[in-house]
Each structure stands twice: as structure tokens, then as C-alpha cells.
Tab-separated table of C-alpha atoms in Angstrom:
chain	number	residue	atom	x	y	z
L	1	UNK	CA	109.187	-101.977	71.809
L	2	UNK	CA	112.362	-104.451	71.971
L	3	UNK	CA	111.689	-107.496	71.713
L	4	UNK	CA	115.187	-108.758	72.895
L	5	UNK	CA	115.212	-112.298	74.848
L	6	UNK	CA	118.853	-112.146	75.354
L	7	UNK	CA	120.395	-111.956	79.062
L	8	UNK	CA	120.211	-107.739	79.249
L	9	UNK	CA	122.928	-105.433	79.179
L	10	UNK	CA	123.688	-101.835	80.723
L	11	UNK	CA	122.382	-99.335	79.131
L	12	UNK	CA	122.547	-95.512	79.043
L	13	UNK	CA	120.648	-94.159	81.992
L	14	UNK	CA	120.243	-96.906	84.152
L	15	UNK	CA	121.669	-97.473	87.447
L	16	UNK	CA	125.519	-97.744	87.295
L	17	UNK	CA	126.703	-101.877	86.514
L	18	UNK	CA	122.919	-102.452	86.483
L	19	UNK	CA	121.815	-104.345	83.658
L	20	UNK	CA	118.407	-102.799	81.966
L	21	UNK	CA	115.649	-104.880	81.923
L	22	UNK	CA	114.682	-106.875	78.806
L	23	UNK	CA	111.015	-106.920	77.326
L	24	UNK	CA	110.922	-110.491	78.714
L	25	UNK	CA	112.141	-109.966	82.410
L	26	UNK	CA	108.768	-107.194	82.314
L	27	UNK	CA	106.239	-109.988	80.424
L	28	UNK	CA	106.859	-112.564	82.730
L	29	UNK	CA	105.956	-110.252	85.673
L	30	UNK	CA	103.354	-109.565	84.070
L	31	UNK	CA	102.053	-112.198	84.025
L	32	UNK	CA	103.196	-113.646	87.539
L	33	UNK	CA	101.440	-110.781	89.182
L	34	UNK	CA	98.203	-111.059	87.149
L	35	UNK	CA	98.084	-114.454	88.130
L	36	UNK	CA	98.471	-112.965	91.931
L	37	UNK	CA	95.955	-110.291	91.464
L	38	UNK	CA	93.189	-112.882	89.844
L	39	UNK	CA	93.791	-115.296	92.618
L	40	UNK	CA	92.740	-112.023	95.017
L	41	UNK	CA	89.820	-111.609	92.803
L	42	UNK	CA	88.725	-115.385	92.513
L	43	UNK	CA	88.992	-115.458	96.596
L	44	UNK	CA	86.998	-111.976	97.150
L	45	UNK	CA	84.099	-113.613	94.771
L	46	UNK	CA	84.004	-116.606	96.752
L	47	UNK	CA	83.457	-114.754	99.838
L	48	UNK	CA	81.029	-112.178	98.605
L	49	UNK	CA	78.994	-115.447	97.053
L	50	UNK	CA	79.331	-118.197	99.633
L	51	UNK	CA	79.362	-116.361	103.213
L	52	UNK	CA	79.230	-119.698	104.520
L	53	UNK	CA	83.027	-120.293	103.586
L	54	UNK	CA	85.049	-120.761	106.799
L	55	UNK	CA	88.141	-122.799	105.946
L	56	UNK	CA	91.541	-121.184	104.860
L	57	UNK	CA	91.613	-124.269	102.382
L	58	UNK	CA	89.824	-123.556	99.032
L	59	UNK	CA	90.996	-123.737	95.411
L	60	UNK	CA	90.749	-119.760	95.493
L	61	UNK	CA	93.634	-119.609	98.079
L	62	UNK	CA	95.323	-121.939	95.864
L	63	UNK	CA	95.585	-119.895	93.046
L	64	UNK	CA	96.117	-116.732	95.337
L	65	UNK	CA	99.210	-118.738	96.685
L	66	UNK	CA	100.420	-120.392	93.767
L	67	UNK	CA	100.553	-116.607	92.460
L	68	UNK	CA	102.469	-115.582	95.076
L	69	UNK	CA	104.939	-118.354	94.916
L	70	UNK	CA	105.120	-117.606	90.829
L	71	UNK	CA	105.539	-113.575	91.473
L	72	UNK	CA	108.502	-114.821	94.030
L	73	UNK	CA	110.308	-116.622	92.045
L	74	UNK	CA	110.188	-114.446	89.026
L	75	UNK	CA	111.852	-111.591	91.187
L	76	UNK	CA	114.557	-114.057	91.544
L	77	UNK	CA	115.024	-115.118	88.173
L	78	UNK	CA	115.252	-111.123	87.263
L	79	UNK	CA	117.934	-110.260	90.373
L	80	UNK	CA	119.998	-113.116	89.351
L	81	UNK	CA	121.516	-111.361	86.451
L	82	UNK	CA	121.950	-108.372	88.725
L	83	UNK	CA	123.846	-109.712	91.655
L	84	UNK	CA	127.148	-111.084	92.361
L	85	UNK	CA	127.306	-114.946	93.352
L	86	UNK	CA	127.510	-113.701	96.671
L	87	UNK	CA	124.883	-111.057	97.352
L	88	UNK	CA	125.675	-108.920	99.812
L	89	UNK	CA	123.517	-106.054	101.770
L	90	UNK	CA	125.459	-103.688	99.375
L	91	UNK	CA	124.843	-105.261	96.275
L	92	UNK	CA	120.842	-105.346	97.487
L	93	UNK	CA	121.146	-101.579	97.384
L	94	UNK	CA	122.224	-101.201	94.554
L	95	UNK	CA	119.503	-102.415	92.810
L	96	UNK	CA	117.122	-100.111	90.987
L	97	UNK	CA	113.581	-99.356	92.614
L	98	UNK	CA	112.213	-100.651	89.795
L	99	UNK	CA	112.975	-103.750	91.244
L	100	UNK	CA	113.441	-102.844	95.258
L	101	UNK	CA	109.678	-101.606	95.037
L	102	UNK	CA	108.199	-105.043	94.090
L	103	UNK	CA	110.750	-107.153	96.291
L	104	UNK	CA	109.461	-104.985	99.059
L	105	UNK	CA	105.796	-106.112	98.268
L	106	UNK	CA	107.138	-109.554	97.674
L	107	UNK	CA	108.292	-109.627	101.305
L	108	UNK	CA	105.117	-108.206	102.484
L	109	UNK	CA	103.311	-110.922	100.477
L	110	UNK	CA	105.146	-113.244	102.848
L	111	UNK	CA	104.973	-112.257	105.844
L	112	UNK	CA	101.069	-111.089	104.998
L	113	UNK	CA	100.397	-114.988	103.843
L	114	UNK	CA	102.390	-116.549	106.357
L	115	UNK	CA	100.336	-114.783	109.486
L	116	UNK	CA	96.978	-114.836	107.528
L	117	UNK	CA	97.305	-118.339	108.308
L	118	UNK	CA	97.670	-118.620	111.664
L	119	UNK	CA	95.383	-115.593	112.157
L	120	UNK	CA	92.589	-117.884	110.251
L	121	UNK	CA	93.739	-120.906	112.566
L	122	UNK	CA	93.366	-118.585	115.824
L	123	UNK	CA	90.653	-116.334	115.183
L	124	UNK	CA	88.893	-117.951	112.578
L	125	UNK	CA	87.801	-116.288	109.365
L	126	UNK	CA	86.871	-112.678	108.909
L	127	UNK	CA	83.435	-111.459	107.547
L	128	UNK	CA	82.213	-107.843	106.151
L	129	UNK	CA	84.104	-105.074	107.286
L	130	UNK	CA	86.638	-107.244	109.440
L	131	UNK	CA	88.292	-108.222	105.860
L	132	UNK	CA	89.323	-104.978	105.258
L	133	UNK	CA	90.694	-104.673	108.049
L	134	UNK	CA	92.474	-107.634	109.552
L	135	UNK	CA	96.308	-106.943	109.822
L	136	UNK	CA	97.207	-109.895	107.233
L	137	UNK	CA	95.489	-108.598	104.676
L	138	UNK	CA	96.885	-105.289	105.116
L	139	UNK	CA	100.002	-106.481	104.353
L	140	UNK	CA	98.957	-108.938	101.665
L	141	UNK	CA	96.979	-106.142	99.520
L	142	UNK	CA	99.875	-103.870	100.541
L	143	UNK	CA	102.445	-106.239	98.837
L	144	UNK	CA	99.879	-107.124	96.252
L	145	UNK	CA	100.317	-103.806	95.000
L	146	UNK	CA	103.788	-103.128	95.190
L	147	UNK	CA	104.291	-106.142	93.156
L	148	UNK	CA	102.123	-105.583	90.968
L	149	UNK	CA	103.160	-101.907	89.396
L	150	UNK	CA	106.856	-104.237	89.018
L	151	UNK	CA	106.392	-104.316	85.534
L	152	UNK	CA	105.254	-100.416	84.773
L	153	UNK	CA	108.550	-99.239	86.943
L	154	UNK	CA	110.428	-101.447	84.382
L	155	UNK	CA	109.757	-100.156	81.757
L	156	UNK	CA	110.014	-96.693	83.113
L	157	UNK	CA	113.683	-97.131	83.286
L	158	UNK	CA	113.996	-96.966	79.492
L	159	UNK	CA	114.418	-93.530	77.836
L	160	UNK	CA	111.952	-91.677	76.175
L	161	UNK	CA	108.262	-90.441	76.664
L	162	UNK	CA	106.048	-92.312	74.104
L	163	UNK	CA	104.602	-95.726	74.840
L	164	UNK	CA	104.424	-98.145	71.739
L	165	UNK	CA	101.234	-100.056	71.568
L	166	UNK	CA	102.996	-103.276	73.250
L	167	UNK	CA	104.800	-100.844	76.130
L	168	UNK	CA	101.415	-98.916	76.540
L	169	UNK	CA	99.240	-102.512	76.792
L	170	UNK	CA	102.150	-103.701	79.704
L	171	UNK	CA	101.534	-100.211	81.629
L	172	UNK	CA	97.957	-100.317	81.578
L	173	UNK	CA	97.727	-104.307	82.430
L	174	UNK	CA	100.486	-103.338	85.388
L	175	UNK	CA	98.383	-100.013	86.889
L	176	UNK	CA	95.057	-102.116	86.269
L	177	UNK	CA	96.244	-104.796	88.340
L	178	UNK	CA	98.087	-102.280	90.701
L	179	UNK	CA	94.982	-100.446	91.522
L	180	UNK	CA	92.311	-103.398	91.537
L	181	UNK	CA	92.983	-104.489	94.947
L	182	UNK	CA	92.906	-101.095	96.311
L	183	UNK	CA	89.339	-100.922	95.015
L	184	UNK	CA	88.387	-104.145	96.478
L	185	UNK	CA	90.470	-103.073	99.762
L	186	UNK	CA	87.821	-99.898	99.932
L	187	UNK	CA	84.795	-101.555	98.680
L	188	UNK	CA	83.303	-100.072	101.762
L	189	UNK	CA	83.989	-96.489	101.033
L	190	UNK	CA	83.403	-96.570	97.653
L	191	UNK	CA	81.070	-95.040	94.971
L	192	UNK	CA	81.692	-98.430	93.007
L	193	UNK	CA	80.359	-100.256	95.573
L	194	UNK	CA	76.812	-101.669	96.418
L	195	UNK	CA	75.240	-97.931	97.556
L	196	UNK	CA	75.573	-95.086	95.131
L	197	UNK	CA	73.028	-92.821	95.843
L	198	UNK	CA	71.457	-90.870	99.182
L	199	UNK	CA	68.949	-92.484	101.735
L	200	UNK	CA	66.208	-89.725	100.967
L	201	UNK	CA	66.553	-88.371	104.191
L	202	UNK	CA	65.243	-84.312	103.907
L	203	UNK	CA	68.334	-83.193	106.329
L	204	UNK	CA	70.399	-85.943	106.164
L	205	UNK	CA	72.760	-86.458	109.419
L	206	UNK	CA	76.609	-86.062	109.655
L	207	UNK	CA	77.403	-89.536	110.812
L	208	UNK	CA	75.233	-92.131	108.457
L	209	UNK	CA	74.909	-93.769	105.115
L	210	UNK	CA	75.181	-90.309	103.610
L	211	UNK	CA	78.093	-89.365	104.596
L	212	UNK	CA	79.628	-92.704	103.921
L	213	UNK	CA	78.576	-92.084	100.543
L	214	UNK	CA	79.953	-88.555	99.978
L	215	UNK	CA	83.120	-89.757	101.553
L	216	UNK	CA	83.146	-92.612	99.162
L	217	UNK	CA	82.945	-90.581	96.370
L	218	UNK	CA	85.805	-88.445	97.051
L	219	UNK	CA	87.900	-91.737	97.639
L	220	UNK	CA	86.630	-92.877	94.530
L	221	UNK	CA	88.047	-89.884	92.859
L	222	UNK	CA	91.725	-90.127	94.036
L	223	UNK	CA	91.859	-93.758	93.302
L	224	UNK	CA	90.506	-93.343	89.962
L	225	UNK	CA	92.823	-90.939	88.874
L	226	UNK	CA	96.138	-91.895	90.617
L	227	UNK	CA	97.169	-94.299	88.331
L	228	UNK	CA	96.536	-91.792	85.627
L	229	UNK	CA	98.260	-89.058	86.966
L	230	UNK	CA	101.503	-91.061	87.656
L	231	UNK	CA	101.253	-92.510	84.559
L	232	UNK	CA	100.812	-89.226	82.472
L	233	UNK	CA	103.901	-87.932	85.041
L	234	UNK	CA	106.091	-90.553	83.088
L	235	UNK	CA	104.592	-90.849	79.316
L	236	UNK	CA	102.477	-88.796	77.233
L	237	UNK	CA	98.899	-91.058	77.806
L	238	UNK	CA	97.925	-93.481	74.607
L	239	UNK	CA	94.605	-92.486	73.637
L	240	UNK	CA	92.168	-94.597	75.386
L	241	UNK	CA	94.210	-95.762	78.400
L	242	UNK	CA	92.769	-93.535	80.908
L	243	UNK	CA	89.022	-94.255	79.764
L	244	UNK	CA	89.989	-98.123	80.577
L	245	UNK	CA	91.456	-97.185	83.764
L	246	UNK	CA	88.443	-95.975	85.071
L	247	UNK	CA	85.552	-98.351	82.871
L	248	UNK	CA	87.862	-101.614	83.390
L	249	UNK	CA	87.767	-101.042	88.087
L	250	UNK	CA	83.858	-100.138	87.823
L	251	UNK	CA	82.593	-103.258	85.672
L	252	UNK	CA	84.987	-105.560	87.744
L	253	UNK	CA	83.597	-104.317	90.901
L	254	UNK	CA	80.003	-104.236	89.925
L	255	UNK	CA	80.282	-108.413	88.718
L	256	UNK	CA	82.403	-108.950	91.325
L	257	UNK	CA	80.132	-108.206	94.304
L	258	UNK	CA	77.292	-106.543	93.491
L	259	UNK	CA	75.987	-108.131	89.854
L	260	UNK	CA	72.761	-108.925	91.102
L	261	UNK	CA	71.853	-105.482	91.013
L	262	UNK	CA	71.418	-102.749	88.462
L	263	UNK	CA	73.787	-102.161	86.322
L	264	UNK	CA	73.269	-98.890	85.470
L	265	UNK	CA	75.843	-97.086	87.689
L	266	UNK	CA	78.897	-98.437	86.160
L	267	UNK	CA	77.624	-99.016	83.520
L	268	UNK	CA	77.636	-95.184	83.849
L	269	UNK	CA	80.989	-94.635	84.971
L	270	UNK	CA	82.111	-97.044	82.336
L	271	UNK	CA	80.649	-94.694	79.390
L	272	UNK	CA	81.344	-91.330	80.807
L	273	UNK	CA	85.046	-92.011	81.300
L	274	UNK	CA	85.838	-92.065	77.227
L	275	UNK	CA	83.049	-89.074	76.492
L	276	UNK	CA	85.634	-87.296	79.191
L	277	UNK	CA	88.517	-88.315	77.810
L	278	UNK	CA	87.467	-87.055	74.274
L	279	UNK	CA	86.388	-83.681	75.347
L	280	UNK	CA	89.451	-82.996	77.311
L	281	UNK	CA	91.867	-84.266	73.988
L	282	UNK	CA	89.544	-82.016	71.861
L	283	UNK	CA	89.656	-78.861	74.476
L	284	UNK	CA	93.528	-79.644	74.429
L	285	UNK	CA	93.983	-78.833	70.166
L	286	UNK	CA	92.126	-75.717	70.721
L	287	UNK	CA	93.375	-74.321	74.169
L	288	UNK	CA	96.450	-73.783	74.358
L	289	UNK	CA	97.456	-73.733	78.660
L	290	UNK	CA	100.545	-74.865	80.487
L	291	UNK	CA	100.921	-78.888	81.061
L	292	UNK	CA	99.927	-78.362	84.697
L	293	UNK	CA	97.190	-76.426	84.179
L	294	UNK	CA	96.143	-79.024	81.437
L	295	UNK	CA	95.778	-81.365	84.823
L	296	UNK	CA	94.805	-79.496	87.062
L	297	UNK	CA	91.366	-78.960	84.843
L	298	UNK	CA	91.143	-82.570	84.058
L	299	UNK	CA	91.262	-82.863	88.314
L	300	UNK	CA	88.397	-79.988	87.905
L	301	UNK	CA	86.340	-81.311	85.538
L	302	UNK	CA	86.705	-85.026	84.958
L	303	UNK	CA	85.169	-86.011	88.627
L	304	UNK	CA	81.863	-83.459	88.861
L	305	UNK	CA	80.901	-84.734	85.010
L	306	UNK	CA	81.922	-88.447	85.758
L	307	UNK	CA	79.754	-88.206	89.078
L	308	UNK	CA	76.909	-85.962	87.641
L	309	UNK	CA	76.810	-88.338	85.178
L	310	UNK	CA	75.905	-91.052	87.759
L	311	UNK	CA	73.658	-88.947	89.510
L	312	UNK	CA	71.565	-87.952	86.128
L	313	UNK	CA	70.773	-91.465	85.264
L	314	UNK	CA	69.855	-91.965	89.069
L	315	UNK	CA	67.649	-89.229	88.715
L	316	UNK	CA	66.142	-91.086	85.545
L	317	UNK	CA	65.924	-94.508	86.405
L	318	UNK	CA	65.263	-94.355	90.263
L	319	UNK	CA	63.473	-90.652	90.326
L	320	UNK	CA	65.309	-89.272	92.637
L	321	UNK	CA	69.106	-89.565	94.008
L	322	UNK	CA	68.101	-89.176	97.095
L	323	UNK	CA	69.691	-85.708	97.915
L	324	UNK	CA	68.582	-82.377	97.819
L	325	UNK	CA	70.148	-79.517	96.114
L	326	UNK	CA	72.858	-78.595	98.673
L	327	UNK	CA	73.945	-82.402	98.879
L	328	UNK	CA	73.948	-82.739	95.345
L	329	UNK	CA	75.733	-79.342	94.435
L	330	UNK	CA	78.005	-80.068	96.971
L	331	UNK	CA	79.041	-83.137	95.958
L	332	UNK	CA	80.141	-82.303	92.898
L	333	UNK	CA	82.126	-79.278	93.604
L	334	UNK	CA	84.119	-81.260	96.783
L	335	UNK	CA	85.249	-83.857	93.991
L	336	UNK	CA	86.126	-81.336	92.019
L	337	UNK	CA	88.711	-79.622	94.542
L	338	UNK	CA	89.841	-83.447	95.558
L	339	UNK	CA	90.682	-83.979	91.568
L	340	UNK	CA	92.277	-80.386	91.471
L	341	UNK	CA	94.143	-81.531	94.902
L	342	UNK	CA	94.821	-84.953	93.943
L	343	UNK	CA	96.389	-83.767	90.603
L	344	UNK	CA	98.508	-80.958	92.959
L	345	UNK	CA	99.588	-83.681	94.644
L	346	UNK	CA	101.018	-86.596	92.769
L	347	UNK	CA	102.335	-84.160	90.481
L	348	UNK	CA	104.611	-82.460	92.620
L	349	UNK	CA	105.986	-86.181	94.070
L	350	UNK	CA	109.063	-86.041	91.989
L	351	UNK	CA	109.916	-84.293	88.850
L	352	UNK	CA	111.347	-87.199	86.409
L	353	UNK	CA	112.229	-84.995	83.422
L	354	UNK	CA	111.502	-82.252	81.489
L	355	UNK	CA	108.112	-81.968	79.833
């Protein structure tokens, strides 16, 4: 990985008079949006521990805004070198999305912060299932992420399909941070969240916690392996990076908002991702299939084994998951076809370059 501080120049395949991005420019990022993204994680703590909070001023928003003013003016210290002392609407366009993707969140950062304020001044502060929903946080999450995956896009502008250790350390950090706030954003629907297994119920009912549950699941699934799949669509996947992807989200979440309980289903998650990952790396030196059919099984096989994997230590420790055999069955084969779909899906987005 270069490790050039120098102001960047144009380089093969990148957009035409656009200077490529230096190993710097992507650092600092970084480390601007990881200081956004913790300040999201320091303020979702303090309102899953104190529910008594009910003033927009805390030290948490501090370092949520501070982050947002740091992300901000990073975006203009890279676009500097990229526009004319003028900037004009043209010029803006001409950017590359690596950098029109997190401006975009940047401005939805804005507008996001600069309404969550009043909405806290008018209509107070929201509680449970109102904070995933209010319309400033939409667009604060929204731009949260955008910014965010700033860094990954970066360095997907440089040639080439295999991620040094330093390169594959920045993508991970970027899709970690990326995806964290989406998990926290559907902490409601979510298998990481504070309900993993069924109510016990003999025939359980179409609208209640069970079906929650199942539908959490299935989210679960896609969000876990988006950031893989888009990844992998890019470079070939350093050993190990996927198994973080989905251990690093579940531990967060579980010490985050529910750390009072169990541990055992992340924990779960957490040690089933790598056991996964190896299989799948071993199965790949001995059968010999087309790259997407190679994802398409990890789609088919990765959820149902992650997720049985959760429900078999339910079984163990709690003596029952709460489910009967359909439910359970069920389950398992529905996250299988959303894996198979999910893969279908984000790999048919955009073909970048030959395999």
C-alpha cells in the first residue's frame, strides 16, 4: 500500500483531470468518520442506559457533533486539490463517486443535525421505537453511512484486486463503521437484538413476537452479508475479514444494549462466523464451481449454519428455542433463500471488472 503524503496526482484509470487519492486523504477519513460513528455509539449507550435523558445537550452529542464537523471538513480538505478556485456546478460533477457518495451523506448529516435540533426543541426527545424512526435520524444514520464507506470507495479507485494488509485493515474499519449504524438503526428487527428465540407458543400467531423474530432474522442475514458481498464484488476477501464482519456487529450490539443479559447468542454468532468462513475456503481448494456459484452457496449455507448454530446452544442452555419443528425448519431454509437472494442481488448491481 503507498504510503505517499505528497499532494496526489492523476493516475491511470481514474476520472479524467481527477487527481487519485493518496493513502493519507483515505486515513484521515478514516478516522473522521470513526470518530462520527463512535459518537453515534456513545449517544445510543446513553440512551439505552439512562432513559431518563431528555436534553439534546450531553457530552455524547458532543462528540457525535464534533464528528460531524471533523468528517466535514476533511471532505473539504480532500476536494480542494480537485477543484478549480472557483468551483462551479460542473466542476462538482466531475468529481468521482468516491467522493460524491460521502459529500452526499455529509449533506444529509447536516440537514439531519440541523432539524434533529429543533425537532428535540419542539417535540421533545424520542424513546423506544420512536428513535428509529423520527425523520432526523433518518437522515443522520442515512448520511452516517454514506460517509462512512468514503474511505473503502477510495481506495477502490486504485487498480488491482488484492488488498495489502494496510488496504484490507482501511476496508474492513470503513464497512465496519458503514454497517454499524444500520444495525443499531434495526435493533428492533434484529436477531442481534435483546429477543433471539420464540415465545413457546404451540401455534404461534402471524402478527406477534414470533414473527418479529423470524423477520428479524432474515434482516439480520442481508445486513450481515452486504458488506461482504460488495466487498468480495471489488477484491478477492483477506482471510478473516468476513468472520470480523459478522463477530465485530454482534459483540457491539450485545454490550451496547443488551449486556446485562446472556451472552451466549453472540457470543454464538461471533464463533460460528470463522468455523464458516473456514469450511467454505476449505470446500473452495477442493470444489472446483464458477465464482457465482461459489456465492451463491455461501448465501445457501452461511445463514441456516450461522442461525442453527444459535438455535443449538438455545436448545442447550435454555431447553428449548421456543419453536416447534415447522418454525424451526422453516427458519432456516427462508434465510437460506434470502442469502441465495441477497447474493443474486448485490452481485448483479454493477459488474466492475473481470473476475
Amino acid at each position: 500500500m503507498t504510503t505517499s503524503v505528497e499532494r496526489p496526482q492523476p493516475v491511470e484509470g481514474t476520472t479524467a483531470g481527477i487527481a487519485a487519492f493518496t493513502a493519507r486523504e483515505r486515513w484521515v477519513l478514516l478516522i473522521a468518520s470513526a470518530w462520527l460513528v463512535i459518537g453515534l455509539q456513545l449517544d445510543a449507550y446513553a440512551h439505552a442506559t439512562t432513559p431518563e435523558l431528555e436534553t439534546f445537550w450531553t457530552p455524547w452529542h458532543g462528540v457525535l457533533y464534533s464528528g460531524i464537523a471533523a468528517s466535514g471538513f476533511t471532505l473539504l480538505w480532500i476536494m480542494k486539490s480537485r477543484l478549480p478556485a472557483i468551483p462551479t456546478y460542473r466542476s462538482l460533477l466531475a468529481l468521482p463517486n468516491a467522493l460524491r457518495i460521502p459529500m452526499g451523506g455529509m449533506a444529509a448529516l447536516l440537514v439531519g443535525g440541523g432539524v434533529d435540533t429543533l425537532w428535540h426543541n419542539i417535540f421533545g426527545i424520542e424513546k423506544n421505537l420512536e428513535i428509529f424512526v423520527s425523520p432526523s435520524h433518518e437522515l443522520i444514520i442515512l448520511g452516517m453511512v454514506l460517509v462512512a464507506m468514503g474511505p473503502a470507495l477510495m481506495l477502490a479507485t486504485s487498480p488491482g484486486r488484492t488488498l495489502s494488509v494496510g488496504g484490507g485493515f482501511l476496508v474492513a474499519i470503513s464497512a465496519l463503521f458503514s454497517v454499524l449504524p444500520l444495525h443499531i438503526y434495526s435493533l428492533h428487527a434484529s436477531a442481534l437484538g435483546f429477543r433471539h428465540l420464540g415465545s413457546g407458543d404451540d401455534d404461534p400467531l402471524v402478527f406477534s413476537t414470533d414473527g418479529q423474530l423470524v423477520h428479524g432474522y432474515l434482516f439480520s442475514t442481508v445486513l450481515l452479508l452486504a458488506p461482504i458481498l460488495m466487498i468480495g464484488r471489488r477484491w478477492r476477501l483477506p482471510i478473516g475479514l468476513a468472520s470480523a464482519l459478522v463477530a465485530i456487529p454482534a459483540l457491539l450490539m450485545h454490550l451496547m444494549f443488551d449486556s446485562e443479559d446472556a451472552w451466549w447468542p453472540q457470543l454464538t454468532v461471533a464463533i460460528a462466523a470463522p468455523v464458516v468462513e473456514l469450511l467454505l475456503r476449505v470446500a473452495n481448494r477442493f470444489v472446483k464451481l464458477p465464482v457465482t456459484a461459489r456465492w451463491i452457496a455461501l448465501g445457501l449455507l452461511a445463514p441456516p449454519i450461522v442461525w442453527g448454530a444459535v438455535l443449538a446452544v438455545g436448545q442447550s442452555v435454555t431447553g428449548t428455542v421456543g419453536w416447534n419443528v415447522h418454525m424451526v425448519s422453516g427458519l432456516l431454509t427462508f434465510s437460506a433463500l434470502t442469502g441465495a437472494a441477497t447474493v443474486l442481488v448485490v452481485r448483479s448491481i454493477q459488474y466492475l471488472q473481470p473476475e
